[in-house]
Amino acid sequence: MEPQARPRRVTIVDVARHAEVSTTAVSKVLRNAYGASPEMRAKVRRAIDELGYRPNAGARGLRGQTYTIGVTLPDIRNPFFPEILDGITTSLADTEYQVLLGPGCNGEKEEARVTEAMIDRGMDGIILVAPISSRAHMERVGSAVPTVVIGRHGSSPAYDTVADDDVEGAALVVGHLAGLGHRRIAHIEHHETDPTRLTEMPNARRADGYRQAMRQHGLEEWTDVVSTSYTQDGGYRGTKELLARPVRPTAVFAGADIVAMGVLEAVAEAGLSVPGDLSVAGYDNTTFAAFGPISLTSVDQGGREMGQNAVRLLLERIADRGRRSAQVTLSPTLVPRRSTARLTE
Amino acid sequence: MEPQARPRRVTIVDVARHAEVSTTAVSKVLRNAYGASPEMRAKVRRAIDELGYRPNAGARGLRGQTYTIGVTLPDIRNPFFPEILDGITTSLADTEYQVLLGPGCNGEKEEARVTEAMIDRGMDGIILVAPISSRAHMERVGSAVPTVVIGRHGSSPAYDTVADDDVEGAALVVGHLAGLGHRRIAHIEHHETDPTRLTEMPNARRADGYRQAMRQHGLEEWTDVVSTSYTQDGGYRGTKELLARPVRPTAVFAGADIVAMGVLEAVAEAGLSVPGDLSVAGYDNTTFAAFGPISLTSVDQGGREMGQNAVRLLLERIADRGRRSAQVTLSPTLVPRRSTARLTE
């Protein structure tokens, strides 16, 4: 499967000789490791460009690296993930690392298959985006290869985490809706049964945050959680259920923008209007939420920053696999739009 | 970067011994090649499951394969691509091949970098989805590794193609709008300058198909093409331009659903309504088009079938690299929805 009849490949040794530095220095620049001065970087970059050097993943570079970072995505349709991915790819743009995505990780079995495939293929590091795997599986991955997990709370020595403060995010939504006069504020959550995951998953934290905030605003008696899934269909089914209540909610906090899409679909189907009959808020501040004709109030959890933080942690881990594990939590912000309005009744 | 302290890896030889077949037979089943009977497949699958065999990409199997298929995507945000990807992954689900996606191929330079990275990493085959590279680049890729190109017309001995009949698709849209009484039907196209690409790119064919169909319906004098790009922003800018015309069009054919998103945004911003003031049609029949509150008339080019056809062609090419190149063209269908309506004036 190797290209035929190519000219001799430029190696890291050629680059070092051309740049008049050591191969270790070249390796450091390629890995974007600490300890390479800006001048050194410039020298090596110039040599790389002049010689047309590409890290040879087939034959492997020094230290057995493949210069490949694997990223798993549970659902390519969820418009939040491109934001994270942008943060990852732009952060890696100045390194020699190539990102390869494992698609279709929408189940524990699929997630295991893709992560094993990535380990088999000698990836230098793995970023798991919103995984649903058990902690035990993630620790197996983390002990095989430097790993950062995005969108999962809890700490483990085997991997680093980057997450949004989901309790705070849910409180922002409830506070916003309560401030608009709503009391019957319902929440559509992702159904979660596994007890370990319950303490770690963003969806569970958002549902917790919702309950806490309802209490804090004296709205405990109106607490109403429908348990479906973080998909468009989950939002659709959840809304059907809510609209069938003897007394309907006046506002719905969907746990994710993709859930809110299903809410809007069900509301339109029922001949009701947003925000006239129902205020709707999502979570993730996707391009869909920002889309003019939709204009969905949402929570921005800074997908790009999450991706950037994950890359920083991963490159540190690759450089020093024994280092202490780190957890980064980012504060969300509320982006109010036309889908939520003052209650008039 | 190899996992530490694992039990000895199960090899293809173990699988063959356990299944009581030859290693060649196992290899055939793994590659989903012709010449493996259903009984043989069942035997080998059972042995694979019982032994927990995973093709070892690091060490490579027989024939030097990595059991990895690289797929390039120009824009992960375009909601058409998940359909193609679904077709690819489901078709490969019964094989040992793992799909890895190269993200961010939204320029010739990026496309070249990602495809080179895939060749370097010994991918067994590459599927280029809607590439913008020159034919020369695609032929270089195709001569290095079995390659199938989705969404590109024209034939080359170096790769196979799977494309939609874009001229027919454009004619379906114009015919539909003309049938609703529209005459001032404008088109937003993707700006294309490269003369070779002009004959090969779906966007150019759609613009051609639009012009031809306008002639056929006796609407030549109303032909009005705005040249931006196949992005949401392209649709937005194109619509701003159209709405500033002394006499506005009554219908817009956006070359892609993602372009139509920008059209809807600009129309809403101008305080106009769809389809009251402007009928809007897209192309790709994405989940966005099907989304109730949007309900966008669109052309279905069968993304799943495109993905499935690409996999079939690719597996054939991997099995027989010398085989004649093939071009598959699929017929599109129109999906009329609420965004287009009869002209009343």
XYZ file of C-alpha atoms in Angstrom:
690
model
C 0.000 0.000 0.000
C 3.027 2.299 -0.167
C 3.220 4.850 -2.944
C 5.323 3.505 -5.806
C 8.435 5.056 -7.239
C 8.666 8.080 -4.983
C 11.875 9.988 -4.452
C 13.773 9.091 -1.261
C 11.872 10.345 1.724
C 13.257 13.311 3.664
C 13.943 12.209 7.245
C 14.170 13.977 10.568
C 17.937 13.530 10.313
C 17.976 15.505 7.044
C 15.941 18.252 8.695
C 18.309 18.413 11.669
C 21.355 18.591 9.385
C 19.757 21.260 7.175
C 18.706 23.355 10.191
C 22.056 22.742 11.886
C 20.409 21.558 15.101
C 20.133 18.190 16.862
C 17.486 15.611 15.929
C 16.217 15.944 19.519
C 15.609 19.622 18.848
C 13.684 18.806 15.666
C 11.652 16.232 17.543
C 10.831 18.806 20.231
C 9.625 21.296 17.639
C 7.524 18.634 15.905
C 5.858 17.731 19.183
C 5.472 21.403 20.124
C 7.212 20.480 23.395
C 8.543 22.921 25.934
C 12.208 23.774 25.740
C 12.328 24.778 22.092
C 13.059 28.492 21.726
C 11.209 30.616 19.149
C 14.462 30.896 17.161
C 14.897 27.131 17.198
C 11.299 26.678 16.049
C 11.770 29.138 13.190
C 14.982 27.404 12.068
C 13.422 23.952 12.104
C 10.198 25.135 10.414
C 12.267 26.705 7.632
C 14.227 23.502 7.126
C 10.998 21.485 7.085
C 9.489 23.761 4.433
C 12.635 23.882 2.337
C 13.090 20.114 2.318
C 9.380 19.301 2.077
C 9.644 17.068 5.131
C 6.553 15.171 6.292
C 6.657 13.084 9.468
C 6.616 9.525 8.214
C 3.900 7.761 10.114
C 4.443 4.453 8.351
C 8.047 4.112 9.356
C 7.558 6.114 12.582
C 9.748 8.957 13.718
C 12.085 9.013 16.674
C 10.475 7.815 19.913
C 8.111 5.622 17.904
C 5.637 8.433 17.326
C 3.031 8.403 14.564
C 2.186 12.122 14.895
C -1.460 11.203 14.925
C -4.121 12.330 17.414
C -7.334 10.341 17.479
C -10.562 12.144 18.318
C -13.800 10.255 18.989
C -17.152 11.925 18.306
C -20.404 10.338 19.482
C -22.648 11.940 16.886
C -21.400 13.889 13.896
C -24.889 15.438 13.556
C -24.747 17.253 16.886
C -23.847 20.819 15.877
C -21.885 21.401 19.105
C -19.062 19.040 18.178
C -17.732 21.034 15.207
C -16.989 23.868 17.665
C -14.862 21.557 19.824
C -13.205 20.127 16.739
C -12.320 23.615 15.475
C -10.592 24.294 18.783
C -8.651 21.040 18.477
C -7.554 21.439 14.866
C -6.570 25.103 15.155
C -4.500 24.336 18.262
C -2.703 21.552 16.415
C -2.232 23.558 13.213
C 1.280 24.637 14.184
C 2.406 21.128 15.099
C 3.089 18.122 12.903
C 0.197 16.212 14.433
C -2.630 15.067 12.184
C -6.108 14.696 13.670
C -8.104 11.648 12.609
C -11.711 11.274 13.732
C -13.390 8.062 14.741
C -17.008 8.346 13.629
C -20.117 6.743 15.016
C -19.235 6.394 18.697
C -22.888 6.380 19.687
C -22.782 3.415 22.039
C -20.391 1.826 24.509
C -19.572 -1.032 22.159
C -18.839 1.302 19.245
C -16.769 3.560 21.491
C -14.701 0.590 22.634
C -14.185 -0.580 19.057
C -13.021 2.824 17.847
C -10.702 3.498 20.792
C -9.144 0.030 20.449
C -8.677 0.685 16.735
C -6.914 3.937 17.566
C -4.595 2.244 20.078
C -3.868 -0.506 17.529
C -2.907 2.123 14.986
C -0.363 3.624 17.350
C -2.001 7.027 17.851
C 0.165 9.291 20.012
C -2.803 10.604 21.947
C -6.575 10.348 22.115
C -9.231 12.952 22.855
C -12.576 11.442 23.788
C -15.377 13.918 23.106
C -18.483 13.407 25.274
C -17.862 9.678 25.737
C -20.476 7.451 27.304
C -18.023 4.683 28.222
C -17.562 3.517 31.782
C -14.733 5.026 33.798
C -13.047 1.600 33.733
C -12.911 1.658 29.937
C -11.569 5.214 29.826
C -8.880 4.233 32.347
C -7.864 1.319 30.112
C -7.568 3.726 27.191
C -5.684 6.237 29.334
C -3.195 3.631 30.540
C -2.453 2.591 26.953
C -2.065 6.049 25.437
C -2.121 9.703 26.660
C -5.807 10.610 26.882
C -7.933 13.680 27.526
C -11.678 13.438 28.043
C -13.935 16.352 27.049
C -17.344 16.626 28.685
C -16.976 14.348 31.640
C -16.657 15.248 35.299
C -14.718 13.358 37.962
C -10.978 12.796 38.065
C -8.737 9.838 37.347
C -4.941 9.509 37.399
C -5.227 7.835 33.982
C -6.556 10.823 32.025
C -7.243 14.559 32.115
C -10.678 16.110 31.765
C -12.085 19.315 30.290
C -15.681 20.079 31.195
C -18.195 22.848 31.436
C -19.713 23.781 34.806
C -23.048 22.214 33.924
C -24.701 22.944 37.271
C -23.967 26.627 36.779
C -25.203 26.469 33.170
C -28.534 24.980 34.211
C -28.856 27.635 36.928
C -28.337 30.353 34.307
C -31.255 29.010 32.253
C -33.634 28.611 35.201
C -32.686 32.059 36.520
C -33.338 33.591 33.094
C -36.757 31.925 32.736
C -37.776 32.670 36.331
C -36.742 36.276 35.736
C -39.185 36.357 32.798
C -41.977 35.326 35.159
C -42.105 31.616 34.340
C -42.851 29.122 37.106
C -43.862 26.000 35.209
C -40.406 25.398 33.801
C -39.938 21.819 32.607
C -36.642 20.094 31.759
C -35.898 17.409 29.174
C -32.962 15.291 30.321
C -30.945 12.430 28.870
C -32.036 9.191 30.524
C -29.204 7.870 32.677
C -29.195 4.673 34.689
C -25.566 3.828 35.389
C -24.802 5.038 38.946
C -21.127 5.913 38.263
C -21.987 7.830 35.144
C -24.714 9.685 37.036
C -22.061 11.635 38.944
C -19.853 12.247 35.918
C -22.068 12.961 32.933
C -22.867 16.555 31.906
C -26.481 15.610 31.252
C -26.927 14.359 34.840
C -25.277 17.526 36.188
C -27.564 19.720 34.128
C -30.631 17.909 35.500
C -29.219 18.315 39.029
C -28.495 21.975 38.407
C -32.043 22.446 37.141
C -33.511 20.864 40.302
C -31.269 22.903 42.601
C -32.068 26.147 40.799
C -35.823 25.466 40.868
C -35.519 25.066 44.656
C -33.459 28.241 44.975
C -36.103 30.198 43.082
C -38.879 28.729 45.256
C -40.245 26.801 42.263
C -39.723 23.305 43.651
C -43.383 22.332 43.283
C -43.167 23.029 39.522
C -40.138 20.824 39.018
C -40.946 18.596 36.031
C -38.316 16.423 34.379
C -38.981 14.308 31.304
C -36.364 11.654 30.666
C -35.642 10.873 27.006
C -32.314 11.333 25.199
C -29.999 14.066 23.932
C -31.181 13.717 20.334
C -33.672 15.570 18.141
C -36.067 12.655 18.554
C -35.618 12.786 22.333
C -36.687 16.437 22.319
C -39.647 15.640 20.104
C -40.883 12.780 22.292
C -40.291 14.709 25.503
C -42.313 17.657 24.238
C -45.219 15.445 23.144
C -45.292 14.185 26.724
C -45.145 17.703 28.196
C -47.856 19.051 25.894
C -50.160 16.231 27.013
C -49.966 17.334 30.700
C -53.300 18.520 32.238
C -51.539 21.835 32.919
C -48.829 22.563 30.395
C -45.449 24.075 31.239
C -44.906 27.625 29.961
C -41.181 27.107 29.422
C -38.938 24.176 28.510
C -35.241 23.892 29.259
C -33.884 21.362 26.753
C -30.598 19.832 27.945
C -28.933 20.414 24.555
C -29.625 22.443 21.398
C -30.185 19.252 19.437
C -32.936 18.388 21.953
C -34.396 21.883 21.481
C -34.637 21.163 17.731
C -37.022 18.323 18.551
C -38.933 20.594 20.951
C -39.453 23.198 18.211
C -40.556 20.477 15.825
C -43.184 19.113 18.233
C -44.418 22.605 19.146
C -44.849 23.537 15.475
C -46.649 20.261 14.821
C -49.070 21.008 17.673
C -49.879 24.358 16.044
C -48.368 26.268 18.969
C -45.885 29.112 18.752
C -42.513 29.881 20.332
C -42.242 31.946 22.505
C -45.972 32.865 22.465
C -47.192 29.548 23.853
C -43.917 28.137 25.100
C -40.503 29.611 25.834
C -37.697 27.244 24.817
C -34.049 27.283 25.866
C -31.249 24.941 24.823
C -27.655 24.276 25.796
C -24.449 24.447 23.679
C -25.022 27.669 21.707
C -24.583 25.942 18.354
C -24.760 27.619 14.959
C -28.294 26.219 14.822
C -29.252 28.254 17.907
C -27.690 31.374 16.398
C -29.532 30.771 13.091
C -31.801 33.820 12.631
C -35.152 32.143 11.937
C -34.641 29.860 14.965
C -32.996 32.321 17.401
C -32.748 29.906 20.320
C -31.780 31.041 23.806
C -28.892 28.799 24.786
C -25.902 28.278 27.069
C -22.467 28.820 25.580
C -19.974 26.381 27.040
C -17.123 27.543 24.825
C -16.553 24.548 22.553
C -13.454 26.073 20.975
C -11.847 26.730 24.347
C -12.682 23.175 25.399
C -10.895 21.853 22.316
C -7.928 24.164 22.872
C -7.598 23.148 26.518
C -7.794 19.483 25.602
C -4.938 19.855 23.112
C -2.770 21.707 25.620
C -3.309 18.982 28.224
C -2.735 16.219 25.690
C 0.565 17.643 24.426
C 1.713 17.957 28.057
C 0.771 14.328 28.681
C 2.550 13.146 25.551
C 5.683 15.003 26.702
C 5.417 13.661 30.262
C 3.270 10.592 30.639
C 3.874 10.404 34.371
C 2.554 13.861 35.151
C -0.223 14.525 37.662
C -3.690 14.434 36.103
C -5.551 17.696 35.602
C -9.197 18.750 35.472
C -10.203 21.941 33.706
C -13.682 23.364 34.307
C -14.908 26.252 32.175
C -17.659 28.670 33.176
C -20.648 28.838 30.814
C -22.517 31.995 29.777
C -26.160 32.514 28.830
C -27.041 33.768 25.338
C -30.652 35.021 25.455
C -32.481 35.081 22.107
C -36.045 35.334 20.784
C -37.170 31.803 21.775
C -37.675 32.893 25.386
C -39.993 35.746 26.387
C -41.777 37.266 29.384
C -44.763 35.258 30.535
C -48.025 37.047 29.818
C -51.096 35.569 31.460
C 2.819 3.916 22.691
C 1.818 0.253 22.862
C -0.474 -0.891 25.680
C 1.560 -2.365 28.508
C 1.299 -5.878 29.888
C -1.362 -7.222 27.549
C -1.865 -10.910 26.906
C -0.317 -12.227 23.670
C -2.228 -10.847 20.716
C -4.448 -13.237 18.755
C -3.208 -13.424 15.170
C -4.786 -14.236 11.854
C -2.970 -17.580 12.058
C -4.761 -18.401 15.326
C -8.079 -17.514 13.722
C -7.363 -19.744 10.713
C -6.354 -22.656 12.962
C -9.406 -22.221 15.188
C -11.785 -21.986 12.224
C -9.971 -24.825 10.461
C -9.529 -22.812 7.278
C -6.543 -21.271 5.484
C -5.122 -17.865 6.436
C -5.954 -16.753 2.885
C -9.590 -17.585 3.593
C -9.504 -15.535 6.801
C -7.913 -12.657 4.945
C -10.646 -12.835 2.288
C -13.373 -12.685 4.906
C -11.660 -9.765 6.656
C -11.497 -7.850 3.396
C -15.042 -8.855 2.499
C -13.607 -10.076 -0.817
C -15.412 -12.174 -3.367
C -14.823 -15.919 -3.218
C -15.648 -16.450 0.439
C -18.796 -18.555 0.807
C -21.424 -17.679 3.443
C -20.432 -20.815 5.394
C -16.785 -19.785 5.318
C -17.712 -16.301 6.505
C -19.779 -17.689 9.375
C -16.944 -20.034 10.452
C -14.343 -17.281 10.392
C -16.625 -14.754 12.147
C -17.266 -17.306 14.907
C -13.561 -17.934 15.362
C -12.895 -14.173 15.438
C -15.532 -13.670 18.120
C -14.445 -16.658 20.185
C -10.784 -15.651 20.156
C -11.422 -11.911 20.439
C -9.298 -11.272 17.362
C -8.678 -7.682 16.270
C -6.707 -6.951 13.102
C -3.414 -5.558 14.325
C -2.845 -2.391 12.410
C 0.414 -1.624 14.169
C 2.114 -4.820 13.138
C 0.046 -5.089 9.933
C -1.802 -8.192 8.789
C -1.001 -10.339 5.778
C -0.548 -8.344 2.565
C 0.645 -5.360 4.609
C -2.884 -4.117 5.240
C -3.797 -1.694 8.034
C -7.548 -2.329 7.735
C -8.102 1.406 7.751
C -10.186 3.453 5.306
C -9.580 7.186 5.268
C -12.490 9.486 4.488
C -11.979 13.194 3.848
C -14.789 15.664 4.586
C -14.572 19.285 3.437
C -16.898 20.719 6.084
C -18.186 18.807 9.069
C -20.936 21.441 9.462
C -22.602 20.641 6.138
C -25.533 18.431 7.174
C -25.370 16.427 3.928
C -22.103 14.715 4.797
C -23.395 12.689 7.770
C -25.750 10.946 5.326
C -22.842 9.878 3.128
C -20.849 8.864 6.179
C -23.711 6.709 7.441
C -23.723 4.872 4.123
C -19.972 4.331 4.381
C -19.883 3.134 7.991
C -22.891 0.823 7.724
C -21.446 -0.774 4.579
C -18.161 -1.391 6.386
C -19.786 -2.607 9.608
C -19.454 -6.261 8.590
C -15.806 -5.942 7.633
C -12.738 -5.464 9.778
C -12.091 -2.053 8.270
C -12.079 0.982 10.538
C -13.094 4.344 9.104
C -11.016 7.341 10.175
C -12.060 10.822 9.091
C -9.759 13.607 8.073
C -11.362 16.842 9.233
C -11.102 20.345 7.855
C -10.489 19.689 4.177
C -11.890 23.070 3.217
C -9.146 24.128 0.841
C -6.774 22.561 -1.676
C -3.811 22.885 0.644
C -5.640 21.278 3.573
C -6.967 18.518 1.328
C -3.446 17.763 0.126
C -2.118 17.689 3.679
C -4.809 15.299 4.909
C -4.597 12.921 1.945
C -0.787 12.800 2.231
C -1.154 12.086 5.955
C -3.508 9.209 5.124
C -1.102 7.755 2.566
C 1.762 8.101 5.073
C -0.243 6.189 7.644
C -0.719 3.283 5.263
C -4.479 3.527 4.792
C -5.795 0.672 2.636
C -8.162 2.933 0.746
C -9.358 6.529 0.624
C -12.788 7.998 -0.054
C -12.678 11.676 -0.948
C -16.034 13.306 -0.209
C -16.769 16.385 -2.336
C -13.094 17.239 -2.853
C -12.051 20.516 -4.413
C -8.567 19.317 -5.387
C -7.352 19.369 -8.941
C -7.691 16.205 -10.988
C -3.891 15.943 -10.970
C -3.845 15.755 -7.173
C -6.613 13.153 -7.060
C -4.712 11.076 -9.612
C -1.608 11.228 -7.416
C -3.688 9.995 -4.481
C -5.311 7.325 -6.645
C -1.975 6.033 -7.891
C -0.681 5.704 -4.325
C -3.726 4.007 -2.785
C -7.114 2.690 -3.989
C -9.370 5.758 -4.148
C -13.032 6.558 -4.737
C -14.243 10.120 -5.206
C -17.778 11.081 -4.158
C -19.360 14.138 -5.742
C -17.138 14.692 -8.725
C -17.898 14.090 -12.378
C -15.460 13.030 -15.094
C -13.513 9.788 -15.248
C -9.916 8.851 -14.580
C -8.162 5.481 -14.689
C -6.685 6.339 -11.266
C -9.924 6.419 -9.282
C -13.625 5.625 -9.320
C -16.380 8.203 -8.912
C -19.848 8.271 -7.397
C -21.943 11.294 -8.258
C -25.460 12.566 -8.434
C -26.961 13.627 -11.773
C -26.773 17.310 -10.861
C -28.131 18.588 -14.186
C -31.244 16.483 -13.656
C -31.538 17.657 -10.050
C -31.441 21.313 -11.049
C -34.058 20.624 -13.733
C -36.334 19.075 -11.091
C -36.178 22.264 -9.011
C -36.761 24.639 -11.937
C -39.606 22.438 -13.235
C -41.228 22.431 -9.792
C -40.987 26.218 -9.394
C -42.115 26.907 -12.976
C -45.054 24.555 -12.362
C -46.011 26.754 -9.388
C -46.166 29.759 -11.729
C -42.771 31.288 -10.928
C -40.792 32.964 -13.692
C -38.281 35.092 -11.825
C -36.374 32.109 -10.474
C -32.861 33.022 -9.307
C -29.998 30.651 -8.526
C -27.192 30.966 -5.974
C -24.125 29.081 -7.169
C -20.688 28.306 -5.774
C -18.134 30.563 -7.437
C -15.867 28.462 -9.641
C -12.933 29.688 -11.686
C -10.751 26.663 -12.436
C -11.639 25.548 -16.003
C -11.057 21.798 -15.354
C -13.101 21.839 -12.207
C -15.871 23.689 -14.065
C -16.713 20.517 -15.976
C -16.384 18.208 -12.979
C -17.852 19.952 -9.960
C -21.464 19.289 -8.901
C -21.969 22.994 -8.197
C -21.031 23.905 -11.781
C -23.338 21.191 -13.130
C -26.219 22.447 -11.013
C -25.730 25.974 -12.362
C -25.611 24.551 -15.911
C -28.703 22.465 -15.267
C -30.484 25.559 -13.952
C -29.635 27.549 -17.115
C -30.688 24.706 -19.422
C -33.967 24.188 -17.573
C -34.767 27.911 -17.591
C -34.344 27.822 -21.397
C -36.488 24.715 -21.721
C -39.286 26.369 -19.788
C -39.045 29.516 -21.921
C -37.729 31.497 -18.938
C -34.328 32.353 -20.360
C -34.810 36.105 -19.946
C -35.316 35.611 -16.157
C -32.110 33.659 -15.728
C -30.320 35.244 -12.757
C -27.285 33.611 -11.156
C -25.528 35.009 -8.089
C -22.076 33.604 -7.511
C -21.021 33.204 -3.864
C -20.137 29.956 -2.099
C -21.752 26.747 -0.838
C -21.849 27.935 2.776
C -24.478 29.517 5.002
C -22.714 32.834 4.607
C -22.725 32.390 0.822
C -26.495 31.997 0.892
C -26.857 35.019 3.125
C -24.729 37.266 0.938
C -26.342 36.007 -2.266
C -29.809 36.744 -0.953
C -28.868 40.256 0.155
C -27.788 40.844 -3.430
C -31.002 39.384 -4.872
C -33.253 41.343 -2.515
C -31.542 44.560 -3.637
C -32.538 43.997 -7.299
C -34.925 46.615 -8.792
C -37.326 43.750 -9.467
C -36.930 40.925 -6.965
C -37.040 37.245 -7.847
C -40.101 35.365 -6.547
C -38.187 32.120 -6.062
C -34.612 31.172 -5.205
C -32.938 27.877 -6.009
C -30.042 27.557 -3.550
C -27.382 25.120 -4.789
C -27.228 23.344 -1.419
C -29.329 23.177 1.761
C -26.563 24.897 3.698
C -26.858 27.782 1.212
C -30.640 27.785 1.738
C -30.020 28.254 5.482
C -28.327 31.540 4.667
C -31.184 32.468 2.316
C -33.756 31.922 5.085
C -31.630 33.962 7.464
C -31.407 36.934 5.080
C -35.125 36.748 4.216
C -36.106 36.744 7.905
C -33.744 39.649 8.540
C -35.412 41.627 5.742
C -38.785 41.063 7.413
C -40.009 38.961 4.481
C -41.697 35.576 4.693
C -41.132 32.184 3.071
C -42.971 31.151 0.922
C -45.233 34.260 1.026
C -42.676 36.680 -0.371
C -40.130 34.211 -1.688
C -40.187 30.501 -2.463
C -36.918 28.805 -1.495
C -35.571 25.431 -2.608
C -32.326 23.743 -1.609
C -30.333 20.697 -2.648
C -29.233 17.654 -0.572
C -32.393 16.919 1.439
C -30.596 17.138 4.769
C -32.166 16.640 8.191
C -32.226 20.439 8.357
C -34.517 20.566 5.287
C -36.780 17.929 6.812
C -36.886 19.812 10.145
C -40.564 20.749 10.652
C -40.283 24.477 11.392
C -38.032 24.897 8.323
C -39.692 22.465 5.898
C -37.407 23.185 2.961
C -38.133 21.883 -0.537
C -34.976 20.088 -1.581
C -33.382 17.551 -3.907
C -32.534 14.167 -2.469
C -29.344 12.810 -3.985
C -29.296 9.721 -1.820
C -26.295 10.320 0.443
C -26.501 6.870 2.003
C -26.522 5.153 -1.394
C -23.585 7.291 -2.465
C -21.642 6.122 0.586
C -22.636 2.502 0.007
C -21.629 2.622 -3.655
C -18.303 4.194 -2.761
C -17.526 1.384 -0.312
C -18.430 -1.303 -2.843
C -16.168 0.264 -5.470
C -13.361 0.776 -2.961
C -13.391 -2.835 -1.733
C -13.300 -3.989 -5.363
C -10.311 -1.717 -6.014
C -8.497 -2.941 -2.916
C -9.020 -6.533 -4.089
C -7.945 -5.749 -7.661
C -5.923 -2.596 -8.027
C -5.583 -3.060 -11.762
C -9.264 -3.148 -12.519
C -11.003 -0.810 -14.967
C -12.220 2.422 -13.369
C -15.934 2.896 -12.812
C -18.300 5.863 -12.623
C -21.604 5.559 -10.816
C -24.260 8.234 -11.368
C -27.357 8.233 -9.176
C -30.674 9.851 -10.112
C -31.940 12.514 -7.717
C -35.552 13.023 -6.625
C -37.423 16.172 -5.628
C -38.866 16.477 -2.118
C -41.410 19.329 -2.170
C -42.104 20.958 1.218
C -43.693 24.136 2.581
C -40.895 26.539 1.575
C -42.125 26.627 -2.021
C -45.672 27.687 -2.971
C -47.789 28.777 -5.924
C -47.096 32.321 -7.055
C -49.995 34.633 -6.278
C -49.840 38.075 -7.870
